[in-house]
Short mmCIF file of C-alpha atoms and ligand atoms in Angstrom, two decimals:
data_model
loop_
_atom_site.label_atom_id
_atom_site.label_comp_id
_atom_site.label_asym_id
_atom_site.label_seq_id
_atom_site.Cartn_x
_atom_site.Cartn_y
_atom_site.Cartn_z
CA UNK A 22 -0.11 0.06 -0.22
CA UNK A 23 1.24 3.27 -0.42
CA UNK A 24 1.97 5.91 2.06
CA UNK A 25 -0.26 8.52 2.69
CA UNK A 26 0.70 11.85 1.17
CA UNK A 27 2.44 13.87 3.82
CA UNK A 28 0.17 16.91 4.41
CA UNK A 29 1.45 19.01 6.88
CA UNK A 30 5.01 19.39 5.00
CA UNK A 31 4.49 22.20 2.65
CA UNK A 32 6.68 23.34 -0.32
CA UNK A 33 4.95 26.84 -0.88
CA UNK A 34 5.94 29.92 -0.06
CA UNK A 35 3.17 32.16 2.75
CA UNK A 36 1.96 33.86 -0.28
CA UNK A 37 1.49 30.54 -2.76
CA UNK A 38 0.00 28.45 0.67
CA UNK A 39 -2.32 31.62 1.29
CA UNK A 40 -4.12 31.91 -2.43
CA UNK A 41 -5.13 27.74 -1.89
CA UNK A 42 -6.55 28.59 1.03
CA UNK A 43 -7.77 30.96 -0.24
CA UNK A 44 -9.41 29.00 -3.32
CA UNK A 45 -11.14 26.52 -1.47
CA UNK A 46 -12.50 29.32 0.51
CA UNK A 47 -14.09 30.67 -2.56
CA UNK A 48 -15.34 26.98 -3.24
CA UNK A 49 -16.92 26.21 -0.38
CA UNK A 50 -19.11 29.58 -0.62
CA UNK A 51 -19.77 28.09 -4.41
CA UNK A 52 -20.65 24.65 -3.33
CA UNK A 53 -22.77 26.55 -0.77
CA UNK A 54 -25.79 27.45 -3.88
CA UNK A 55 -24.41 25.19 -6.61
CA UNK A 56 -27.67 24.55 -7.82
CA UNK A 57 -27.78 24.80 -11.70
CA UNK A 58 -25.22 22.21 -13.20
CA UNK A 59 -25.63 18.49 -13.00
CA UNK A 60 -22.74 17.16 -9.97
CA UNK A 61 -22.86 15.01 -7.47
CA UNK A 62 -21.26 16.70 -4.72
CA UNK A 63 -21.73 14.63 -1.77
CA UNK A 64 -18.94 12.39 -2.37
CA UNK A 65 -16.08 11.07 -0.47
CA UNK A 66 -12.60 9.74 -1.61
CA UNK A 67 -10.69 9.89 0.97
CA UNK A 68 -9.39 6.27 0.84
CA UNK A 69 -7.92 6.85 -2.67
CA UNK A 70 -5.96 9.64 -1.48
CA UNK A 71 -2.34 7.53 -1.46
CA UNK A 72 -2.92 7.22 -5.33
CA UNK A 73 -2.48 10.70 -5.34
CA UNK A 74 1.26 10.07 -5.26
CA UNK A 75 1.24 7.49 -7.32
CA UNK A 76 2.10 8.01 -11.41
CA UNK A 77 -0.84 5.76 -12.93
CA UNK A 78 -0.92 6.21 -16.93
CA UNK A 79 -3.83 3.41 -18.77
CA UNK A 80 -2.17 4.85 -22.07
CA UNK A 81 -3.28 2.41 -24.89
CA UNK A 82 -5.63 -0.10 -25.06
CA UNK A 83 -7.52 -0.97 -21.57
CA UNK A 84 -7.56 -4.75 -22.25
CA UNK A 85 -3.91 -4.98 -23.13
CA UNK A 86 -1.17 -4.24 -20.82
CA UNK A 87 1.53 -1.68 -21.15
CA UNK A 88 5.53 -2.57 -21.11
CA UNK A 89 4.77 0.09 -17.81
CA UNK A 90 3.16 -1.12 -14.97
CA UNK A 91 1.60 1.62 -13.25
CA UNK A 92 -1.71 1.51 -14.52
CA UNK A 93 -5.29 0.24 -13.62
CA UNK A 94 -6.52 -1.51 -16.43
CA UNK A 95 -8.12 -4.35 -14.25
CA UNK A 96 -9.80 -1.47 -12.64
CA UNK A 97 -10.67 0.34 -16.04
CA UNK A 98 -11.98 -3.43 -16.87
CA UNK A 99 -14.51 -3.74 -14.55
CA UNK A 100 -15.70 -0.65 -14.62
CA UNK A 101 -16.36 -1.18 -18.31
CA UNK A 102 -18.35 -4.19 -17.12
CA UNK A 103 -20.31 -2.74 -14.41
CA UNK A 104 -21.61 -0.67 -16.92
CA UNK A 105 -21.69 -2.67 -19.90
CA UNK A 106 -24.24 -4.82 -17.71
CA UNK A 107 -26.36 -1.94 -16.34
CA UNK A 108 -26.72 -1.25 -20.44
CA UNK A 109 -27.19 -4.71 -21.44
CA UNK A 110 -24.68 -5.13 -23.86
CA UNK A 111 -24.35 -8.44 -25.23
CA UNK A 112 -22.42 -10.80 -23.07
CA UNK A 113 -19.04 -10.74 -24.10
CA UNK A 114 -19.33 -9.14 -27.24
CA UNK A 115 -18.99 -5.20 -25.96
CA UNK A 116 -15.95 -3.71 -25.75
CA UNK A 117 -14.91 -0.28 -23.91
CA UNK A 118 -13.26 2.38 -22.21
CA UNK A 119 -12.97 5.07 -18.96
CA UNK A 120 -13.04 8.22 -21.09
CA UNK A 121 -11.91 11.92 -19.68
CA UNK A 122 -15.63 12.72 -19.82
CA UNK A 123 -18.50 12.36 -21.80
CA UNK A 124 -17.15 15.11 -25.28
CA UNK A 125 -14.76 12.31 -25.50
CA UNK A 126 -17.37 9.25 -25.49
CA UNK A 127 -19.01 10.82 -27.92
CA UNK A 128 -16.11 11.58 -30.36
CA UNK A 129 -15.15 8.20 -29.75
CA UNK A 130 -18.77 6.44 -30.80
CA UNK A 131 -19.06 8.79 -33.75
CA UNK A 132 -15.64 7.71 -34.85
CA UNK A 133 -16.54 4.65 -34.69
CA UNK A 134 -19.86 4.63 -36.50
CA UNK A 135 -17.74 7.00 -39.17
CA UNK A 136 -15.31 4.05 -39.57
CA UNK A 137 -18.70 1.59 -40.41
CA UNK A 138 -20.59 3.52 -42.49
CA UNK A 139 -18.08 5.91 -44.12
CA UNK A 140 -20.49 8.24 -46.13
CA UNK A 141 -24.10 8.03 -42.97
CA UNK A 142 -25.44 11.22 -41.82
CA UNK A 143 -25.43 11.92 -38.37
CA UNK A 144 -29.73 12.90 -36.89
CA UNK A 145 -29.18 14.35 -34.08
CA UNK A 146 -31.42 16.92 -32.04
CA UNK A 147 -31.30 20.43 -31.90
CA UNK A 148 -31.50 19.68 -27.79
CA UNK A 149 -28.58 17.08 -28.33
CA UNK A 150 -25.25 18.46 -26.17
CA UNK A 151 -23.45 20.85 -28.24
CA UNK A 152 -20.18 18.53 -28.39
CA UNK A 153 -22.18 16.55 -31.17
CA UNK A 154 -22.00 18.94 -33.81
CA UNK A 155 -17.94 20.15 -33.46
CA UNK A 156 -17.64 15.91 -33.45
CA UNK A 157 -19.09 15.96 -36.74
CA UNK A 158 -17.02 18.39 -37.41
CA UNK A 159 -14.17 17.27 -36.23
CA UNK A 160 -14.57 13.82 -38.00
CA UNK A 161 -15.60 15.70 -41.77
CA UNK A 162 -19.79 14.50 -41.53
CA UNK A 163 -22.25 15.49 -42.53
CA UNK A 164 -24.84 16.37 -39.76
CA UNK A 165 -28.88 16.62 -39.61
CA UNK A 166 -29.93 18.35 -36.98
CA UNK A 167 -33.82 17.34 -35.46
CA UNK A 168 -36.48 19.37 -34.51
CA UNK A 169 -37.85 18.08 -30.81
CA UNK A 170 -40.77 17.89 -28.98
CA UNK A 171 -41.94 20.03 -26.54
CA UNK A 172 -40.34 18.50 -23.70
CA UNK A 173 -37.23 18.19 -25.68
CA UNK A 174 -37.35 14.82 -26.94
CA UNK A 175 -36.41 14.18 -30.75
CA UNK A 176 -39.00 14.63 -33.07
CA UNK A 177 -39.24 11.37 -34.76
CA UNK A 178 -41.08 12.69 -37.28
CA UNK A 179 -39.16 14.79 -38.28
CA UNK A 180 -36.34 12.21 -38.04
CA UNK A 181 -38.87 9.90 -40.25
CA UNK A 182 -38.99 12.74 -43.10
CA UNK A 183 -35.70 13.19 -43.68
CA UNK A 184 -34.84 9.18 -43.24
CA UNK A 185 -37.08 9.21 -46.69
CA UNK A 186 -34.73 11.89 -48.26
CA UNK A 187 -31.99 9.95 -48.50
CA UNK A 188 -33.02 6.48 -47.88
CA UNK A 189 -30.49 5.09 -50.48
CA UNK A 190 -27.45 5.32 -47.79
CA UNK A 191 -27.25 4.10 -43.97
CA UNK A 192 -27.76 6.24 -40.78
CA UNK A 193 -26.22 7.43 -38.00
CA UNK A 194 -28.39 8.69 -35.43
CA UNK A 195 -27.71 9.90 -31.73
CA UNK A 196 -30.21 9.59 -29.33
CA UNK A 197 -29.50 11.66 -25.79
CA UNK A 198 -30.71 9.78 -22.61
CA UNK A 199 -31.36 12.74 -20.79
CA UNK A 200 -30.84 16.71 -22.27
CA UNK A 201 -28.87 19.29 -21.27
CA UNK A 202 -31.93 21.69 -20.68
CA UNK A 203 -34.23 19.57 -19.58
CA UNK A 204 -33.23 16.56 -19.13
CA UNK A 205 -35.11 14.93 -21.91
CA UNK A 206 -34.77 11.45 -23.01
CA UNK A 207 -34.92 10.03 -26.91
CA UNK A 208 -37.07 6.44 -27.03
CA UNK A 209 -33.75 4.21 -29.06
CA UNK A 210 -36.31 1.29 -29.69
CA UNK A 211 -38.93 4.22 -31.30
CA UNK A 212 -35.55 5.17 -33.05
CA UNK A 213 -34.58 1.89 -33.96
CA UNK A 214 -38.33 1.15 -35.34
CA UNK A 215 -38.79 4.12 -37.71
CA UNK A 216 -35.01 3.10 -38.97
CA UNK A 217 -35.50 -0.35 -40.01
CA UNK A 218 -38.85 1.04 -41.57
CA UNK A 219 -36.94 3.83 -43.84
CA UNK A 220 -35.33 1.47 -45.96
CA UNK A 221 -32.24 2.90 -45.15
CA UNK A 222 -28.69 0.89 -45.98
CA UNK A 223 -27.44 0.10 -42.81
CA UNK A 224 -27.55 2.05 -39.29
CA UNK A 225 -25.44 2.70 -36.31
CA UNK A 226 -27.59 4.50 -33.07
CA UNK A 227 -25.09 6.08 -30.12
CA UNK A 228 -27.16 6.63 -27.43
CA UNK A 229 -25.18 9.71 -25.42
CA UNK A 230 -26.74 9.22 -21.75
CA UNK A 231 -24.61 11.47 -19.92
CA UNK A 232 -25.93 12.89 -17.34
CA UNK A 233 -29.07 10.16 -17.19
CA UNK A 234 -27.29 6.68 -17.89
CA UNK A 235 -27.10 5.18 -14.65
CA UNK A 236 -30.56 5.85 -13.05
CA UNK A 237 -32.82 5.52 -16.20
CA UNK A 238 -31.31 1.80 -16.52
CA UNK A 239 -32.18 1.16 -13.07
CA UNK A 240 -36.14 2.52 -13.07
CA UNK A 241 -39.61 0.88 -13.45
CA UNK A 242 -40.75 0.57 -16.32
CA UNK A 243 -37.22 1.16 -17.27
CA UNK A 244 -37.06 3.86 -20.44
CA UNK A 245 -36.15 2.48 -23.97
CA UNK A 246 -32.43 3.69 -24.08
CA UNK A 247 -30.07 0.54 -24.12
CA UNK A 248 -28.21 -2.13 -26.31
CA UNK A 249 -30.71 -4.14 -25.69
CA UNK A 250 -33.17 -1.51 -27.32
CA UNK A 251 -31.19 -0.80 -30.07
CA UNK A 252 -28.35 0.97 -28.88
CA UNK A 253 -25.22 0.38 -31.16
CA UNK A 254 -22.70 2.52 -28.00
CA UNK A 255 -24.08 4.41 -24.46
CA UNK A 256 -21.83 6.42 -22.54
CA UNK A 257 -22.23 8.13 -19.37
CA UNK A 258 -19.94 10.57 -17.04
CA UNK A 259 -18.82 9.56 -14.20
CA UNK A 260 -18.41 13.19 -12.47
CA UNK A 261 -22.17 14.02 -13.49
CA UNK A 262 -24.20 11.38 -11.09
CA UNK A 263 -21.91 8.83 -10.23
CA UNK A 264 -19.42 11.99 -8.34
CA UNK A 265 -16.51 12.67 -9.12
CA UNK A 266 -13.58 15.48 -8.55
CA UNK A 267 -12.45 15.34 -11.57
CA UNK A 268 -14.29 14.92 -15.34
CA UNK A 269 -14.34 11.37 -16.54
CA UNK A 270 -16.56 9.10 -18.11
CA UNK A 271 -17.05 5.81 -20.17
CA UNK A 272 -17.86 4.46 -23.34
CA UNK A 273 -19.36 0.64 -23.95
CA UNK A 274 -19.49 -0.37 -27.93
CA UNK A 275 -20.40 -3.17 -29.50
CA UNK A 276 -17.14 -5.27 -29.68
CA UNK A 277 -17.41 -5.44 -34.05
CA UNK A 278 -17.90 -2.13 -34.58
CA UNK A 279 -14.67 -1.58 -32.50
CA UNK A 280 -13.03 -4.05 -34.92
CA UNK A 281 -13.49 -1.58 -37.31
CA UNK A 282 -10.26 0.92 -35.55
CA UNK A 283 -7.12 1.45 -36.44
CA UNK A 284 -5.22 0.36 -33.45
CA UNK A 285 -1.12 0.66 -34.54
CA UNK A 286 0.98 -0.98 -32.69
CA UNK A 287 3.78 0.89 -30.87
CA UNK A 288 6.81 1.55 -28.24
CA UNK A 289 3.35 0.84 -25.35
CA UNK A 290 2.99 -2.27 -25.24
CA UNK A 291 -0.11 -1.42 -25.54
CA UNK A 292 -2.78 -0.70 -29.10
CA UNK A 293 -3.46 2.65 -29.59
CA UNK A 294 -7.81 1.81 -29.78
CA UNK A 295 -8.37 5.22 -27.99
CA UNK A 296 -8.69 9.07 -28.63
CA UNK A 297 -5.57 10.03 -26.82
CA UNK A 298 -2.07 8.60 -25.78
CA UNK A 299 -2.14 8.91 -22.05
CA UNK A 300 -4.56 8.17 -19.86
CA UNK A 301 -5.70 9.06 -16.59
CA UNK A 302 -5.32 6.08 -14.20
CA UNK A 303 -6.95 7.51 -11.58
CA UNK A 304 -10.21 7.95 -12.55
CA UNK A 305 -10.96 5.20 -13.17
CA UNK A 306 -10.55 4.31 -9.60
CA UNK A 307 -12.86 6.87 -8.86
CA UNK A 308 -15.40 5.22 -11.02
CA UNK A 309 -14.80 1.71 -10.03
CA UNK A 310 -14.99 3.08 -5.91
CA UNK A 311 -18.09 4.60 -6.41
CA UNK A 312 -19.55 0.94 -7.77
CA UNK A 313 -18.09 -0.55 -5.25
CA UNK A 314 -20.00 1.89 -2.06
CA UNK A 315 -23.28 2.82 -3.66
CA UNK A 316 -23.73 -1.11 -5.33
CA UNK A 317 -27.17 -0.40 -7.69
CA UNK A 318 -29.73 -0.14 -5.53
CA UNK A 319 -27.90 2.41 -3.59
CA UNK A 320 -28.04 4.28 -6.67
CA UNK A 321 -31.36 3.75 -7.15
CA UNK A 322 -32.21 5.27 -3.81
CA UNK A 323 -30.41 8.17 -4.76
CA UNK A 324 -31.96 8.56 -7.77
CA UNK A 325 -35.76 7.92 -6.14
CA UNK A 326 -33.88 11.11 -3.39
CA UNK A 327 -33.11 13.51 -6.11
CA UNK A 328 -35.92 12.97 -8.21
CA UNK A 329 -38.16 13.57 -4.65
CA UNK A 330 -36.16 16.66 -4.06
CA UNK A 331 -36.75 18.05 -7.64
CA UNK A 332 -40.99 17.02 -7.38
CA UNK A 333 -40.50 19.27 -4.04
CA UNK A 334 -38.82 22.06 -5.18
CA UNK A 335 -41.30 22.17 -8.98
CA UNK A 336 -44.08 22.29 -6.31
CA UNK A 337 -42.69 25.54 -4.19
CA UNK A 338 -41.94 27.09 -7.77
CA UNK A 339 -45.20 27.11 -9.28
CA UNK A 340 -47.08 27.18 -4.73
CA UNK A 341 -45.01 30.87 -5.26
CA UNK A 342 -46.44 31.80 -8.55
CA UNK A 343 -42.92 30.35 -10.25
CA UNK A 344 -43.52 28.89 -13.49
CA UNK A 345 -41.96 25.59 -12.96
CA UNK A 346 -41.92 22.04 -14.69
CA UNK A 347 -40.50 18.97 -14.86
CA UNK A 348 -39.89 15.84 -17.26
CA UNK A 349 -40.98 12.04 -16.09
CA UNK A 350 -37.82 10.32 -14.09
CA UNK A 351 -35.81 13.59 -14.17
CA UNK A 352 -33.61 15.25 -11.36
CA UNK A 353 -33.86 18.83 -13.32
CA UNK A 354 -36.13 20.90 -12.47
CA UNK A 355 -37.34 24.21 -15.91
CA UNK A 356 -38.13 26.90 -14.14
CA UNK A 357 -37.85 30.40 -15.99
CA UNK A 358 -35.38 32.68 -15.58
CA UNK A 359 -34.72 34.64 -12.44
CA UNK A 360 -32.55 38.38 -12.44
CA UNK A 361 -28.88 38.21 -13.84
CA UNK A 362 -27.82 38.96 -10.42
CA UNK A 363 -29.64 35.63 -9.01
CA UNK A 364 -28.33 33.09 -11.99
CA UNK A 365 -25.34 34.52 -11.07
CA UNK A 366 -25.55 33.64 -7.34
CA UNK A 367 -26.89 30.43 -7.67
CA UNK A 368 -24.60 30.20 -10.64
CA UNK A 369 -27.72 28.69 -12.96
CA UNK A 370 -27.84 27.56 -16.85
CA UNK A 371 -29.41 29.43 -19.05
CA UNK A 372 -31.19 29.45 -22.09
CA UNK A 373 -34.45 31.33 -23.58
CA UNK A 374 -35.50 33.40 -20.78
CA UNK A 375 -34.94 29.77 -18.57
CA UNK A 376 -32.83 28.43 -16.44
CA UNK A 377 -32.88 25.29 -14.78
CA UNK A 378 -32.21 23.74 -10.98
CA UNK A 379 -30.87 19.96 -11.20
CA UNK A 380 -31.55 18.02 -7.86
CA UNK A 381 -28.08 15.99 -8.31
CA UNK A 382 -27.37 13.60 -4.83
CA UNK A 383 -26.12 16.36 -2.27
CA UNK A 384 -28.28 19.05 -3.13
CA UNK A 385 -30.34 19.44 0.12
CA UNK A 386 -34.13 20.33 0.31
CA UNK A 387 -31.93 23.14 2.87
CA UNK A 388 -30.14 24.69 -0.72
CA UNK A 389 -33.63 24.40 -2.45
CA UNK A 390 -35.62 26.38 0.20
CA UNK A 391 -32.85 28.92 -0.02
CA UNK A 392 -32.72 29.52 -3.10
CA UNK A 393 -36.67 29.90 -3.42
CA UNK A 394 -36.67 32.38 -0.68
CA UNK A 395 -34.29 34.11 -2.38
CA UNK A 396 -36.70 34.80 -5.26
CA UNK A 397 -39.34 35.65 -2.87
CA UNK A 398 -37.07 37.80 -1.00
CA UNK A 399 -35.90 39.95 -3.59
CA UNK A 400 -39.80 40.64 -4.39
CA UNK A 401 -38.41 39.23 -8.72
CA UNK A 402 -41.44 37.77 -10.93
CA UNK A 403 -39.84 36.35 -13.53
CA UNK A 404 -40.99 37.73 -17.73
CA UNK A 405 -43.98 35.76 -17.91
CA UNK A 406 -46.23 36.37 -14.37
CA UNK A 407 -48.93 34.74 -14.50
CA UNK A 408 -49.08 31.48 -13.61
CA UNK A 409 -48.90 28.50 -16.74
CA UNK A 410 -50.33 25.71 -17.22
CA UNK A 411 -47.08 23.16 -17.15
CA UNK A 412 -48.17 21.72 -21.09
CA UNK A 413 -47.99 25.79 -22.04
CA UNK A 414 -44.98 26.69 -20.34
CA UNK A 415 -43.91 23.58 -22.36
CA UNK A 416 -44.29 25.13 -25.66
CA UNK A 417 -43.11 28.26 -24.44
CA UNK A 418 -39.87 26.63 -23.58
CA UNK A 419 -39.82 25.19 -26.95
CA UNK A 420 -40.59 29.06 -29.00
CA UNK A 421 -38.12 30.59 -26.80
CA UNK A 422 -35.20 28.29 -27.48
CA UNK A 423 -36.07 28.19 -31.44
CA UNK A 424 -35.81 31.92 -31.19
C1 PLP B 512 -22.64 16.85 -20.49
C2 PLP B 512 -22.80 16.40 -21.06
C3 PLP B 512 -22.14 15.90 -21.97
C4 PLP B 512 -20.67 16.72 -22.05
O1 PLP B 512 -19.73 15.37 -21.21
P1 PLP B 512 -18.38 15.41 -20.75
O2 PLP B 512 -18.26 14.58 -19.15
O3 PLP B 512 -19.25 17.77 -19.87
O4 PLP B 512 -17.52 15.42 -21.46
C5 PLP B 512 -22.39 15.64 -23.62
N1 PLP B 512 -23.84 14.81 -23.46
C6 PLP B 512 -25.41 15.24 -23.18
C7 PLP B 512 -26.26 14.43 -22.90
C8 PLP B 512 -23.82 15.70 -21.20
O5 PLP B 512 -25.94 15.57 -20.46
#
């Protein structure tokens, strides 16, 4: 076992040390009003501290050891196995690795999809993550953005029409499982059915489940989004619901697809089958630790606790006359944007006059109460002062975003 880091010792000058203390205090202050972004806050990885004194580098393929031994690939494989099972990947016929986050997962998935179908356009909804069009550009692919339903879910009829126009070629579809603004989930089974009916010559579905993958897989009735529902690859972020102090994610793909990736051998002893060269050896440990600590049932309970808080926030907002709504089984509560002052104070995301709070584990009812009290205390009213019916609020959301 490595020695614990010697925190008593300092290599820093007094002013440099002071800067760190100041940063720590600032962060603690910010965390006390951190409700607008999808990060679990209540984790504790103190048992992994000794590994901060270790060099760890998972360079290359997670299933092939490097000539150096300072890696955590066995833990990485266990993380991949856990999520492969959760996402019902075909047994023994999947491949995956721990990434720097879901943006890298999406890049990898589209890379795999392009190797299989070099000329296929990529269909994705306008509420997909902003990294999707960037990845399409990086890979030199053609993107087809699709309209969305009022909830933020993909407009399947639009997908059907667009496929019809290009039914002589193959198709790649990105489904989003928990959009960044409204946490809407695209239905992979529906997408698969539409693809089969469209007559396209081949198809690939990537499910970007960065935010909601873990808990969506643990709830009944099960939302159709995984391998058994028709996905060819699925990803999830580690620093969102699972909880991690550093960004990370995991991508699972069907093994057959992964074979199309060029894997040159090199001086490390491990094939270059991922996007980056050197890879984080600490994040697989962090994700492994969270899996060990919570288990499936623990993670499910944490999600249920979050939903309860989200419903509480939604009802309290509506009770004080503030337009608010949420999608089913979502941790995200949509609300009309407050003033810039409160947006900054509570660090809220914003688009088209709408904001949200995300009731991740660690966001307590007390924090929600303080936020809503703040809204009431400042006597602010949102731009739309009348209490709106929820479906109407949703419609307005779509209209304002579309502008
Ligand atoms: C957060 C998110 C991403 C980007 O993930 P990172 O881990 O921040 O790179 C991609 N897609 C969706 C749906 C997300 O919620």
